[in-house]
PDB file of C-alpha atoms in Angstrom:
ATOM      1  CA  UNK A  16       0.000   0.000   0.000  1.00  0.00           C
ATOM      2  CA  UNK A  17       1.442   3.347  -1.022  1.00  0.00           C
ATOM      3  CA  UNK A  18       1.662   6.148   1.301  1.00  0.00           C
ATOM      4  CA  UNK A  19      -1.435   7.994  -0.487  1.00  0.00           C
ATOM      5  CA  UNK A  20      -3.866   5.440  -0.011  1.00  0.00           C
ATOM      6  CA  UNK A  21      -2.525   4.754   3.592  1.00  0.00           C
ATOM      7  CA  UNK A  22      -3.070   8.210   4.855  1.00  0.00           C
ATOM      8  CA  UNK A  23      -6.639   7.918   2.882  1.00  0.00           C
ATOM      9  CA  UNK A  24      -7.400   4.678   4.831  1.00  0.00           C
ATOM     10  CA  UNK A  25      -6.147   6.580   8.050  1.00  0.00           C
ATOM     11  CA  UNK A  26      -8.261   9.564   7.490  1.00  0.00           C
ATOM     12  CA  UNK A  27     -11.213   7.816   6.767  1.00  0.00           C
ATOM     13  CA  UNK A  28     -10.908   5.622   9.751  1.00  0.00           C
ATOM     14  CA  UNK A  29     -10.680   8.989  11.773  1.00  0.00           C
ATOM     15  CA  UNK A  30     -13.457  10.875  10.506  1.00  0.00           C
ATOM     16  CA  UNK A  31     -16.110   8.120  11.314  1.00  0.00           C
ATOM     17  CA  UNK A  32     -14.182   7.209  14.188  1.00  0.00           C
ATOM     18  CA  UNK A  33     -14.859  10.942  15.821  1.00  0.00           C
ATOM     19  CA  UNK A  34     -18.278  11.693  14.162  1.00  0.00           C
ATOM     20  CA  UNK A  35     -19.111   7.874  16.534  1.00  0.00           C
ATOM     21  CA  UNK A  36     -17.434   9.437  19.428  1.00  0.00           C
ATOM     22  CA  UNK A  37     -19.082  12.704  19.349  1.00  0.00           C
ATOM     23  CA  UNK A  38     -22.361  10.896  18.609  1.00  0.00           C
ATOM     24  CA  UNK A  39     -22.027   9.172  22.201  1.00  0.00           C
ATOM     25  CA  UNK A  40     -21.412  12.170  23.665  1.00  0.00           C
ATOM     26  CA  UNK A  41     -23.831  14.838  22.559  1.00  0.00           C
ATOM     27  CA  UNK A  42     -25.764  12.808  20.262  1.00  0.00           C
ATOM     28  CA  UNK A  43     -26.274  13.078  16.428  1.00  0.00           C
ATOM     29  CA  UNK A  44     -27.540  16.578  16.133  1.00  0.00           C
ATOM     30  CA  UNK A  45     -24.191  17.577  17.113  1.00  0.00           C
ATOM     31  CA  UNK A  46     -22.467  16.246  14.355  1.00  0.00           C
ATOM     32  CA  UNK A  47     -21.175  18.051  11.215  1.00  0.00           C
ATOM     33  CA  UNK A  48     -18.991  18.111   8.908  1.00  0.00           C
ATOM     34  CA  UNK A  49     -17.378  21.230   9.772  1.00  0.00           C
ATOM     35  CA  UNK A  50     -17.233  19.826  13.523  1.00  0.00           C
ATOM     36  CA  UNK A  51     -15.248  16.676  12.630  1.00  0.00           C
ATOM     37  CA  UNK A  52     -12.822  18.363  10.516  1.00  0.00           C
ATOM     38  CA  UNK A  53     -12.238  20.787  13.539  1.00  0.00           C
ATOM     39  CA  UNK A  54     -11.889  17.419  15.806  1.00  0.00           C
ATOM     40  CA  UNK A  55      -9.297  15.778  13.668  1.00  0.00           C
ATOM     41  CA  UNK A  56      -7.565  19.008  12.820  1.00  0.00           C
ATOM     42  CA  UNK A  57      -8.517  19.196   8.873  1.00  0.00           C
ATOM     43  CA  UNK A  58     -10.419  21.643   6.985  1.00  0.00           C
ATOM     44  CA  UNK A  59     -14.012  21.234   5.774  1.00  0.00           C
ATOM     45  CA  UNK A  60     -13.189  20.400   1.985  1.00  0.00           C
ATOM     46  CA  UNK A  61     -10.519  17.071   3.347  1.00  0.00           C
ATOM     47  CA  UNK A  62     -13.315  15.427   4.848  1.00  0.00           C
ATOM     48  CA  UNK A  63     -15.302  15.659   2.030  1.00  0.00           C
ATOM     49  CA  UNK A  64     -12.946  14.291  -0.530  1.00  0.00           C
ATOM     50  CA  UNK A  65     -14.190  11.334   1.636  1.00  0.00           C
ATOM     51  CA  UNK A  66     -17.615  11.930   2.272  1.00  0.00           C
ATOM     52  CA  UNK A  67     -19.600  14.140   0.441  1.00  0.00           C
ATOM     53  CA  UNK A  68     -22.288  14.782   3.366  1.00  0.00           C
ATOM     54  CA  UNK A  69     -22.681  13.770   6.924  1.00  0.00           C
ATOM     55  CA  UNK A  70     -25.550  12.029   5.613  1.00  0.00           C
ATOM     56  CA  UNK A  71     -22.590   9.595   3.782  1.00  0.00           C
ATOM     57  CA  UNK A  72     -21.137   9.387   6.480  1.00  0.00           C
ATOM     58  CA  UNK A  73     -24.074   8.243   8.464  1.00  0.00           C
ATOM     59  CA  UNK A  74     -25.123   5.553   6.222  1.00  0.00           C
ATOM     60  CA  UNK A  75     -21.198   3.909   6.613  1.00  0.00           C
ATOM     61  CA  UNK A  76     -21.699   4.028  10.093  1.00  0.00           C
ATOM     62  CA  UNK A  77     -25.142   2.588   9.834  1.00  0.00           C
ATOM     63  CA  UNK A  78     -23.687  -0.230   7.702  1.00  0.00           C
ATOM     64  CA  UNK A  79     -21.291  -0.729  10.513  1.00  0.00           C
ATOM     65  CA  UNK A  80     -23.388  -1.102  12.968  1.00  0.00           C
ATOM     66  CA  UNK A  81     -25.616  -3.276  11.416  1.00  0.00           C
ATOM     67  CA  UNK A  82     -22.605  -5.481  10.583  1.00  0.00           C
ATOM     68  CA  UNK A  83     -20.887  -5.432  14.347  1.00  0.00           C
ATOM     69  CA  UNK A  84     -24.963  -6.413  15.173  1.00  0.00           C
ATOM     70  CA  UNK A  85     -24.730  -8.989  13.128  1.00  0.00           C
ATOM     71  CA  UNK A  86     -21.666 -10.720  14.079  1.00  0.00           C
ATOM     72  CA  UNK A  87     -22.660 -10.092  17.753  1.00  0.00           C
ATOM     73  CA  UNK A  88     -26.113 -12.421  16.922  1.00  0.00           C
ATOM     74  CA  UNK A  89     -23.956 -15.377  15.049  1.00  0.00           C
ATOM     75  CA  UNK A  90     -21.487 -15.365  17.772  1.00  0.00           C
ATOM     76  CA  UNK A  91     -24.495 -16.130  20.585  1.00  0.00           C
ATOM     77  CA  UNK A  92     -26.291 -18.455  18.573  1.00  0.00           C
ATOM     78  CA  UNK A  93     -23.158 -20.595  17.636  1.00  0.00           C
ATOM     79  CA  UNK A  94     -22.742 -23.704  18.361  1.00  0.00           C
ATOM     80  CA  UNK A  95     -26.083 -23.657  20.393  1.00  0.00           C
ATOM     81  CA  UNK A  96     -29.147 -25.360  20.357  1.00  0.00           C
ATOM     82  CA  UNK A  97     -31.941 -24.222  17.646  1.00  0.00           C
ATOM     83  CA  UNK A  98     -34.234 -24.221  20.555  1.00  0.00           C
ATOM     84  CA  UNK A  99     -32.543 -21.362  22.242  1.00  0.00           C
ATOM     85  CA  UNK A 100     -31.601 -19.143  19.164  1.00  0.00           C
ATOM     86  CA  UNK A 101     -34.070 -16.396  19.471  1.00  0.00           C
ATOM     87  CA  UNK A 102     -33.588 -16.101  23.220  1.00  0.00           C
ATOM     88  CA  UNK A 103     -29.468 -15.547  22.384  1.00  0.00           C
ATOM     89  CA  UNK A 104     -30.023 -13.426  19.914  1.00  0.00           C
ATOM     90  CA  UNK A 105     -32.445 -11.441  21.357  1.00  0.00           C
ATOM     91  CA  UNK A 106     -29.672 -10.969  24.762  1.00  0.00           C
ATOM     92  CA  UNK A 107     -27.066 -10.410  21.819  1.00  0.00           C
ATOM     93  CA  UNK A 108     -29.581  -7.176  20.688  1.00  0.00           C
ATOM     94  CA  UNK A 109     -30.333  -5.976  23.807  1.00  0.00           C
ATOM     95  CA  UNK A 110     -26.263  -5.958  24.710  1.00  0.00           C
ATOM     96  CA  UNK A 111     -25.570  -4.100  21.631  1.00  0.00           C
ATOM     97  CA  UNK A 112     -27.878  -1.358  22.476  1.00  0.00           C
ATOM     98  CA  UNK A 113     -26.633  -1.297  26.127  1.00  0.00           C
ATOM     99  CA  UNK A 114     -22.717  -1.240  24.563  1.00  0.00           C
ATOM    100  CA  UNK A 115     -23.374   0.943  21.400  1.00  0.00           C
ATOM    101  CA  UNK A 116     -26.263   3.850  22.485  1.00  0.00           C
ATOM    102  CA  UNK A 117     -25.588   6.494  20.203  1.00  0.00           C
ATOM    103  CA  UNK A 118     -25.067   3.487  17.466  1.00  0.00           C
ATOM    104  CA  UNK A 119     -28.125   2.201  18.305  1.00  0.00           C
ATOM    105  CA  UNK A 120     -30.033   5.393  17.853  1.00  0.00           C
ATOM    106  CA  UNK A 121     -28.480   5.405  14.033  1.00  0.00           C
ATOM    107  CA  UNK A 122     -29.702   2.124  13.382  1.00  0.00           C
ATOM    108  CA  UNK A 123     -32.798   3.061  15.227  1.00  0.00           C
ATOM    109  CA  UNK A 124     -33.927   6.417  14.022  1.00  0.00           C
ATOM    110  CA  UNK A 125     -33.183   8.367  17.137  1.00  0.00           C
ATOM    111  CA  UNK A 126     -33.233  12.118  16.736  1.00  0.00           C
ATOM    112  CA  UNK A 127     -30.715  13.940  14.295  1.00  0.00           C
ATOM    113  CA  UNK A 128     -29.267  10.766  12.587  1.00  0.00           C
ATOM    114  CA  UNK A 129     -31.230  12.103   8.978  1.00  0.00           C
ATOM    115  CA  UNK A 130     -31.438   8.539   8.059  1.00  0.00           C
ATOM    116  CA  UNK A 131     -34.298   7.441   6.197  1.00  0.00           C
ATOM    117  CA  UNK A 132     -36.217   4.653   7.608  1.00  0.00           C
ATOM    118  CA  UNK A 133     -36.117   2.543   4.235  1.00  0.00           C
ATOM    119  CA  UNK A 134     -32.523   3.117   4.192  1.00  0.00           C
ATOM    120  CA  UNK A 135     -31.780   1.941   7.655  1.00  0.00           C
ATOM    121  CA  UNK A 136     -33.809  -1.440   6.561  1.00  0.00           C
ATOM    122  CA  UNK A 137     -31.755  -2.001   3.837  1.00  0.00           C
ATOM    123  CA  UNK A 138     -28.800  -1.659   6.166  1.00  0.00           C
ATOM    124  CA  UNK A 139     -30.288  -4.159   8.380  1.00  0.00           C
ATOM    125  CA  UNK A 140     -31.410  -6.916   5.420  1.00  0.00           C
ATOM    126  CA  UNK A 141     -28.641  -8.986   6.115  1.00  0.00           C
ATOM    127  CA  UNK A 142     -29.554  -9.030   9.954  1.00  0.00           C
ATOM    128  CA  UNK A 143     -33.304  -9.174   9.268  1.00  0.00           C
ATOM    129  CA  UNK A 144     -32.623 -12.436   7.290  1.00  0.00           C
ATOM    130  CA  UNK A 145     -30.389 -13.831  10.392  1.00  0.00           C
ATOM    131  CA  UNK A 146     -33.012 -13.351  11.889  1.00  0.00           C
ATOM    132  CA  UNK A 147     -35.643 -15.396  10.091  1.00  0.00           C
ATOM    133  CA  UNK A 148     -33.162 -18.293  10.113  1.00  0.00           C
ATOM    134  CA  UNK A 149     -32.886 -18.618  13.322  1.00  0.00           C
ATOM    135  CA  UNK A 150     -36.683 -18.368  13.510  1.00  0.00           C
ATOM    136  CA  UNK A 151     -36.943 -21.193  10.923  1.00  0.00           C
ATOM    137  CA  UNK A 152     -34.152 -23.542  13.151  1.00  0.00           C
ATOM    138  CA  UNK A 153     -36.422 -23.017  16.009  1.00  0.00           C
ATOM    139  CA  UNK A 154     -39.136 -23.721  14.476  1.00  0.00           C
ATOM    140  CA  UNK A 155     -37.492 -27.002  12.783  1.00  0.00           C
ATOM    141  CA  UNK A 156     -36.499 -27.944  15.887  1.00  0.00           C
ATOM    142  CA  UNK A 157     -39.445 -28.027  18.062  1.00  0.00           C
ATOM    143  CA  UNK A 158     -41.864 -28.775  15.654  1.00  0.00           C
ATOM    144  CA  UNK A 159     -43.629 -25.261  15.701  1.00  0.00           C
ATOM    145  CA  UNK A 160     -46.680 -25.254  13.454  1.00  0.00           C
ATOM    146  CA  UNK A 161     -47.503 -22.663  10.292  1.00  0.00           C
ATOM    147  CA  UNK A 162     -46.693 -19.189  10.968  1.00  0.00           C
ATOM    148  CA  UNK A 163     -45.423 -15.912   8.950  1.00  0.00           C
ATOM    149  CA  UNK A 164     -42.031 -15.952   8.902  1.00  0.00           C
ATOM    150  CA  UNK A 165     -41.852 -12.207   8.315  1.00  0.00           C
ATOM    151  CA  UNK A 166     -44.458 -11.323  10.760  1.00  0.00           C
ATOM    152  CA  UNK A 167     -42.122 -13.461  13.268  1.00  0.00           C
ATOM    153  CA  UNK A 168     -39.320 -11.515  12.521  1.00  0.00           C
ATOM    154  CA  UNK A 169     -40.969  -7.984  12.249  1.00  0.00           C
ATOM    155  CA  UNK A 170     -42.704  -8.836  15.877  1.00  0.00           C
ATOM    156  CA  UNK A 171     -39.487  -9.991  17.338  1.00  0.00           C
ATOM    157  CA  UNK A 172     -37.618  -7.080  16.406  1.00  0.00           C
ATOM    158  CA  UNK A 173     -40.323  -4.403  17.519  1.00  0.00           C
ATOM    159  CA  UNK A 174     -40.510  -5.942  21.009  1.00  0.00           C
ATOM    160  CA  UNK A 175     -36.883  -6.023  21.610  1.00  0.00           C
ATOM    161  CA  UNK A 176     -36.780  -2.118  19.872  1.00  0.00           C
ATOM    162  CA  UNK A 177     -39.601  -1.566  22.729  1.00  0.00           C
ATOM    163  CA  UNK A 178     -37.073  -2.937  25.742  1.00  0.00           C
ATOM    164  CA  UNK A 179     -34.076  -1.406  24.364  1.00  0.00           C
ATOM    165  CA  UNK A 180     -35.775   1.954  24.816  1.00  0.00           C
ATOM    166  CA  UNK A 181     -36.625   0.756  28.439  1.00  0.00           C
ATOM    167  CA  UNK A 182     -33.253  -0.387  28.987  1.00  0.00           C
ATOM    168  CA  UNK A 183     -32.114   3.105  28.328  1.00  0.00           C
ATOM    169  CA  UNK A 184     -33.882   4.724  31.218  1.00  0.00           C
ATOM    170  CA  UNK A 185     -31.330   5.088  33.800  1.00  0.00           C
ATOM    171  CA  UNK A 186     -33.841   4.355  36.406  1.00  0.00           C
ATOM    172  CA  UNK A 187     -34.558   1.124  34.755  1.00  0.00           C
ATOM    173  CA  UNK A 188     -31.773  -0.359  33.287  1.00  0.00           C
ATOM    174  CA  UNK A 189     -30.359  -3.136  30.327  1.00  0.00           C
ATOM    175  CA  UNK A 190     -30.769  -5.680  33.192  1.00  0.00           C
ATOM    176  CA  UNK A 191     -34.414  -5.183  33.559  1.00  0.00           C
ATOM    177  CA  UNK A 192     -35.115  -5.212  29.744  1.00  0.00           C
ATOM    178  CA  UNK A 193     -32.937  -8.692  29.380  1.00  0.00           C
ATOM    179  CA  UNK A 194     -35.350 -10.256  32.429  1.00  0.00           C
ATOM    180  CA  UNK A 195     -38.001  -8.615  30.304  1.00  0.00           C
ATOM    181  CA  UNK A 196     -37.113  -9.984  27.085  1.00  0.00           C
ATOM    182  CA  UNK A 197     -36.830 -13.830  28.309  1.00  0.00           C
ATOM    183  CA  UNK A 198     -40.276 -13.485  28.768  1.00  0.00           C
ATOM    184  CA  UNK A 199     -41.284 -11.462  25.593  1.00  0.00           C
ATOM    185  CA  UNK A 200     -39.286 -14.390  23.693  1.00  0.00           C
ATOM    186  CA  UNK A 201     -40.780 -16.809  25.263  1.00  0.00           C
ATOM    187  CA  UNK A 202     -44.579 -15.665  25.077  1.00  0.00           C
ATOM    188  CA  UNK A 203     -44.111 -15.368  21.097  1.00  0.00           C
ATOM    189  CA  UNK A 204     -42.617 -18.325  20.721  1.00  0.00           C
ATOM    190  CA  UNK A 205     -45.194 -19.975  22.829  1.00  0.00           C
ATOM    191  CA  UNK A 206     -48.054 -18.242  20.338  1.00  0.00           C
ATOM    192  CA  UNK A 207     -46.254 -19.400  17.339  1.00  0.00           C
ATOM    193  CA  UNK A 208     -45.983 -22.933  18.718  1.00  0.00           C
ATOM    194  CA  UNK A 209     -49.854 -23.473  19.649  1.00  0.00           C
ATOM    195  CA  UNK A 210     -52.860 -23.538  17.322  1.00  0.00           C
ATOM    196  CA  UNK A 211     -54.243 -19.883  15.475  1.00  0.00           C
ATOM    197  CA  UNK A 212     -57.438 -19.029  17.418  1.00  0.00           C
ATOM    198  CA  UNK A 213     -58.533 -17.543  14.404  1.00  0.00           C
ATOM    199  CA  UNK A 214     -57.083 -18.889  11.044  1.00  0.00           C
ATOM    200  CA  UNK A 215     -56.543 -15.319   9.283  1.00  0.00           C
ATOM    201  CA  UNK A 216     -54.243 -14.481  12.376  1.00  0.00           C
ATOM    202  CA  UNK A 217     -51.571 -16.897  10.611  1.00  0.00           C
ATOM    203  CA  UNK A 218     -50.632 -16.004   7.472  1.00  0.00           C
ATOM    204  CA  UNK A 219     -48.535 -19.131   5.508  1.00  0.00           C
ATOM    205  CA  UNK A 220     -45.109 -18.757   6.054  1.00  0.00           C
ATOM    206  CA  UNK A 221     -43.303 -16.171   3.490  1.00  0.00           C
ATOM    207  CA  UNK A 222     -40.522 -18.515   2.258  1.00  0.00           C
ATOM    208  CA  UNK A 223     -42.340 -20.108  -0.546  1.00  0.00           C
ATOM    209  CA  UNK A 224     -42.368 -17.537  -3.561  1.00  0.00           C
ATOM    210  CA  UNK A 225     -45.727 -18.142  -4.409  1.00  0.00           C
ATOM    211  CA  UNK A 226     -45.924 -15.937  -1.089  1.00  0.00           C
ATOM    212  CA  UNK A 227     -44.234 -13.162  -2.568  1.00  0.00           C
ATOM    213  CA  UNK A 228     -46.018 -13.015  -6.005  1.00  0.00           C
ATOM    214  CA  UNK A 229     -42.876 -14.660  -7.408  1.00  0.00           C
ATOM    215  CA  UNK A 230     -42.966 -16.756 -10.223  1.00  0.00           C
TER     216      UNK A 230
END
């Protein structure tokens, strides 16, 4: 590597490195371009020969955090029992949020990240589809009857959303919302597991493309 593309690597590193940092601690709506370039001691115009808006440089942190997420959720589920996957990887979430907070509210929406919600899914496909699979291994496992495999996932994730936000009130605590979300897991996968009370509340499951409209 020459010593161009080293100090580009280096600079790059730094600029989402600080724009995290100050994230943490003042939250998003305190970051700017202008304000990381006074951080790191460059003018305005260097950091955008890397990024051309903070939005850019939102969206690689976003992918970041999605991917750190990620590898957090294989690590827990490893090596592990089907049967317990979507407890681990809902502890896995939860820890994230308790580790990362000002990440979190990125890949959340929190206030001044200027992320798009249909960008932060795509940043999160390759998590949201972790997620179904360990849904469907679960489900293989125990035997679990029809269900929406997309409703599954989109349920799972709002409830652990919902105790990450309680997690973060101080009088409250990460603790609390992983006590919390044994139970949460456990009460949808109990629902999944039994018998639809009514038959339109299952839906078939969404990995046949006949499902999708696909041909």
């Amino acid at each position: 590597m020459g010593k161009r593309e080293e100090v580009r690597r280096r600079t790059f590193a730094e600029i989402l490195e600080t724009a995290g940092r100050m994230a943490e601690a003042e939250g998003w709506q305190a970051v700017t371009i202008r304000r990381i370039a006074t951080e790191i001691g460059y003018s305005a115009p260097v950091i955008y020969q890397h990024f051309p808006s903070k939005e850019a440089v939102l969206r690689t942190l976003l992918e970041r955090g999605n991917t750190d997420l990620l590898e957090r959720m294989r690590a827990a589920v490893a090596d592990e029992p089907a049967s317990r996957g979507p407890h681990l990887a809902a502890a896995a979430y939860l820890e994230f949020a308790r580790s990362r907070p000002g990440l979190y509210q990125l890949m959340s929406g929190g206030p001044g990240t200027d992320v798009d919600a249909s960008t932060r899914r795509a940043a999160a496909a390759d998590v949201l589809v972790f997620t179904q699979q360990i849904i469907h291994a679960w489900a293989a496992e125990t035997g679990a009857g029809a269900y929406c495999t997309e409703d599954a996932c989109d349920l799972l994730w709002s409830a652990l959303h919902g105790l990450a936000g309680i997690g973060a009130i101080e009088d409250v605590g990460f603790d609390r919302a992983q006590h919390l979300a044994g139970q949460a897991v456990s009460a949808l996968l109990g629902y999944w597991s039994g018998p639809p009370t009514h038959p339109q509340e299952r839906r078939p499951t969404v990995d046949r493309p006949a499902d999708r409209g696909e041909t």
